[in-house]
mmCIF file with all atom_site columns, C-alpha atoms in Angstrom:
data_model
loop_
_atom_site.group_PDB
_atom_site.id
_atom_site.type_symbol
_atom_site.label_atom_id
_atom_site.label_alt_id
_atom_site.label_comp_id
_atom_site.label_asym_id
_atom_site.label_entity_id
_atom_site.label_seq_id
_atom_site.pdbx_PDB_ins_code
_atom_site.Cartn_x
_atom_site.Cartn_y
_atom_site.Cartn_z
_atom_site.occupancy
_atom_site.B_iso_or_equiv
_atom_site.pdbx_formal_charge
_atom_site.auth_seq_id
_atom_site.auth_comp_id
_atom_site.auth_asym_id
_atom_site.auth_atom_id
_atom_site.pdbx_PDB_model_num
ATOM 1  C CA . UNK D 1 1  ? 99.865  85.710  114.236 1.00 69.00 ? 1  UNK D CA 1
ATOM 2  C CA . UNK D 1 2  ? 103.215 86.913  113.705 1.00 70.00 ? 2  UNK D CA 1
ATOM 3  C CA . UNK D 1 3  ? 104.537 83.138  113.208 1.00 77.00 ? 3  UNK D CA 1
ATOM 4  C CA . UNK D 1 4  ? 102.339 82.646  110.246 1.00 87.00 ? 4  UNK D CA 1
ATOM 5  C CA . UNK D 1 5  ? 102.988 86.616  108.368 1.00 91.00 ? 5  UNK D CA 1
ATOM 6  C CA . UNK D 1 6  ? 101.565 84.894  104.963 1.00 88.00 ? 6  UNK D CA 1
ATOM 7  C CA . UNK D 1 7  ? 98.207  85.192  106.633 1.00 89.00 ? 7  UNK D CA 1
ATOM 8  C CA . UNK D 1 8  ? 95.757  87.447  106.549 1.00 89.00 ? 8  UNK D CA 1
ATOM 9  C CA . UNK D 1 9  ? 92.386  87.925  108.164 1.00 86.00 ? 9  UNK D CA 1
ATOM 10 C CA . UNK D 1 10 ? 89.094  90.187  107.236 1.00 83.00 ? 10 UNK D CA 1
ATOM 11 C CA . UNK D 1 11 ? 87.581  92.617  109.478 1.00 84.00 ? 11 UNK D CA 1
ATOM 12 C CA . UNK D 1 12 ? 84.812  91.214  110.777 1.00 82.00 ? 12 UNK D CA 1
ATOM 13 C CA . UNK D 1 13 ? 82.798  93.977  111.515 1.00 86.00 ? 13 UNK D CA 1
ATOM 14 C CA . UNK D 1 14 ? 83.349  94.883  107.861 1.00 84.00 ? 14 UNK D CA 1
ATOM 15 C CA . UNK D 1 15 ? 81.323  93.990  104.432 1.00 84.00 ? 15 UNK D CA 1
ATOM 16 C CA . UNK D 1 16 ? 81.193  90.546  103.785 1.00 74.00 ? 16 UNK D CA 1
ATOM 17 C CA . UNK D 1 17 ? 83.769  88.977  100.809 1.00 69.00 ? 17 UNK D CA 1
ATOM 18 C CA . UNK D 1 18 ? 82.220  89.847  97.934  1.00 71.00 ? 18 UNK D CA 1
ATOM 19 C CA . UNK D 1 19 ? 79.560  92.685  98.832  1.00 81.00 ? 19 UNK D CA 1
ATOM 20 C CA . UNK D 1 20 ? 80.223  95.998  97.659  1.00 83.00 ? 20 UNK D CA 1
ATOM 21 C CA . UNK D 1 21 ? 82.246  98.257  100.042 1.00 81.00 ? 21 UNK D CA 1
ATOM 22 C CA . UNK D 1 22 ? 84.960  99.163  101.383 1.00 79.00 ? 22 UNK D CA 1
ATOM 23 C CA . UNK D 1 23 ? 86.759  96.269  102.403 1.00 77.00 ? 23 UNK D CA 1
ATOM 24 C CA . UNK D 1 24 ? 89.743  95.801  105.564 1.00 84.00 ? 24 UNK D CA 1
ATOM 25 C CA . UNK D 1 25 ? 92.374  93.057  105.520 1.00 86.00 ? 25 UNK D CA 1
ATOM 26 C CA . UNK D 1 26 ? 94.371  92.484  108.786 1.00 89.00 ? 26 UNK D CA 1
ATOM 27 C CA . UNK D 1 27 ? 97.845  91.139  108.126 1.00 92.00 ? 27 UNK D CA 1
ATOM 28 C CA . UNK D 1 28 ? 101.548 91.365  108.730 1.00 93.00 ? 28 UNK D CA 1
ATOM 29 C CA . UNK D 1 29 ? 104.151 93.581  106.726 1.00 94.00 ? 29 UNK D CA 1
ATOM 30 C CA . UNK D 1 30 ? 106.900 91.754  108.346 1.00 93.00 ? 30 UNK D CA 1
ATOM 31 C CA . UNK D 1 31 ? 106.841 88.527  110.535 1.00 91.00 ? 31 UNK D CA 1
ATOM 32 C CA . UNK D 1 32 ? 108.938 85.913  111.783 1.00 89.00 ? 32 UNK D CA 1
ATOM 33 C CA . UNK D 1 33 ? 110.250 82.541  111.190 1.00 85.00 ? 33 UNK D CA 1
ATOM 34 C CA . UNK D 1 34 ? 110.516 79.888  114.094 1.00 85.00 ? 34 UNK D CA 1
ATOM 35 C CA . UNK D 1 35 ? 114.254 80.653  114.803 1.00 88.00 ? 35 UNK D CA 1
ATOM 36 C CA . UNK D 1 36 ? 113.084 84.311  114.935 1.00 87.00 ? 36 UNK D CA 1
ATOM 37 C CA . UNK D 1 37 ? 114.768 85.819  111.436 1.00 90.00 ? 37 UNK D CA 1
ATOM 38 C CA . UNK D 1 38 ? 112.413 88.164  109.783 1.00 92.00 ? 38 UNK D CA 1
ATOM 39 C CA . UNK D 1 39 ? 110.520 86.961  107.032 1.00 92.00 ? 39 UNK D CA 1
ATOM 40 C CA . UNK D 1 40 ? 108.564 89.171  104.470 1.00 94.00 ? 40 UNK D CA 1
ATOM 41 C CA . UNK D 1 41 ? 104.558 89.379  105.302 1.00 94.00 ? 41 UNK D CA 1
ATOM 42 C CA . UNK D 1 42 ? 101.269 88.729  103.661 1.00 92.00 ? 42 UNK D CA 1
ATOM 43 C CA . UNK D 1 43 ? 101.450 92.968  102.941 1.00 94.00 ? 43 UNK D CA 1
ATOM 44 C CA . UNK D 1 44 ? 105.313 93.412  102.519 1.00 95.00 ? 44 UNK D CA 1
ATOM 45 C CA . UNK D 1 45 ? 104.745 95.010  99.072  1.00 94.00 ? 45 UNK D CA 1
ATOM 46 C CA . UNK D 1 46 ? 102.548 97.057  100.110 1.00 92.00 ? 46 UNK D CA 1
ATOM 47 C CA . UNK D 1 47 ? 104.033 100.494 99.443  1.00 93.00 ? 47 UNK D CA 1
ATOM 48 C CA . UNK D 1 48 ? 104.208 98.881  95.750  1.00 94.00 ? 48 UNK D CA 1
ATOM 49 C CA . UNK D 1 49 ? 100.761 99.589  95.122  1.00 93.00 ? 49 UNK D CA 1
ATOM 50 C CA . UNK D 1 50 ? 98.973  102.395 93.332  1.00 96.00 ? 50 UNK D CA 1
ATOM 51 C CA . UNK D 1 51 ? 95.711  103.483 92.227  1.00 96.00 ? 51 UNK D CA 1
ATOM 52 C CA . UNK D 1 52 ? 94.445  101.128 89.313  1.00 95.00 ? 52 UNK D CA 1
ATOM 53 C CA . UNK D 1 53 ? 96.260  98.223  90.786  1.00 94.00 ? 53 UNK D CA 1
ATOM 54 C CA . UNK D 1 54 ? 94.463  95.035  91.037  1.00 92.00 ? 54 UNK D CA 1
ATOM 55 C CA . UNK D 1 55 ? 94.139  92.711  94.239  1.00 88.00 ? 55 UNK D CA 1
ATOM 56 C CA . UNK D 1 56 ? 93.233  89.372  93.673  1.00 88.00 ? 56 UNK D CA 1
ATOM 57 C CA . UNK D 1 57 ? 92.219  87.483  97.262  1.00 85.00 ? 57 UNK D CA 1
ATOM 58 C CA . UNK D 1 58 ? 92.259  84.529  97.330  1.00 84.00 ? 58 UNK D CA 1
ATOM 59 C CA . UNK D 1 59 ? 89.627  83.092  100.266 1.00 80.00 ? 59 UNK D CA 1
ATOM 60 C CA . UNK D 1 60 ? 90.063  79.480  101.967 1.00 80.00 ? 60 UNK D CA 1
ATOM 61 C CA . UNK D 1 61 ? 86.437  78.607  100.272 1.00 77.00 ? 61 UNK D CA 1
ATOM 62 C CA . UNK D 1 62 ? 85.067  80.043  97.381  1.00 78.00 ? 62 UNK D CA 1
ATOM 63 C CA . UNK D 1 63 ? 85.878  81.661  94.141  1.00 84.00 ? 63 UNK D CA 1
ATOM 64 C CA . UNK D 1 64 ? 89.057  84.555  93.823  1.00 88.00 ? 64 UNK D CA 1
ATOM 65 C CA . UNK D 1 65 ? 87.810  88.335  94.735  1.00 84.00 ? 65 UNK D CA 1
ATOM 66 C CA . UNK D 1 66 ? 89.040  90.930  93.067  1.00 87.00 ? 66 UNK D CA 1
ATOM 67 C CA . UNK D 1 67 ? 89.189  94.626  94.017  1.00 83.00 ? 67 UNK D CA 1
ATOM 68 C CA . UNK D 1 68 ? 91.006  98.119  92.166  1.00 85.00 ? 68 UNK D CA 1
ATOM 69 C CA . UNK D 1 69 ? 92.841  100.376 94.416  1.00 87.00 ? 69 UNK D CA 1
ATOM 70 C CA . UNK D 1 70 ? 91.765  103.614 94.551  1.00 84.00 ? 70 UNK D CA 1
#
């Protein structure tokens, strides 16, 4: 939801964490806080990244996943 932009949610119709694949991530780039001032997103550095970067997820149960970009 856009009151909660540090978020992020998996496809669902997607692998499962931690099988090999191709992998989506839902979240926000930009949000807002409860007075309604932007606040920076779970993806707002997103334009940072470039192949051989590393993505650590970190999942509300289980270990860290890690992926490369590519």
């Amino acid at each position: 939801p856009l009151d909660r932009p540090e978020l992020a949610g998996w496809y669902e119709l997607g692998v499962v964490p931690g099988q090999l694949g191709p992998a989506v991530i839902a979240g926000h780039v930009q949000g807002r806080d409860a007075a309604g001032a932007p606040v920076p997103g779970v993806f707002a550095r997103l334009a940072e990244l470039t192949p051989g970067a590393e993505v650590v997820v970190h999942r509300r149960a289980g270990d860290p996943l890690l992926w490369r970009v590519v």
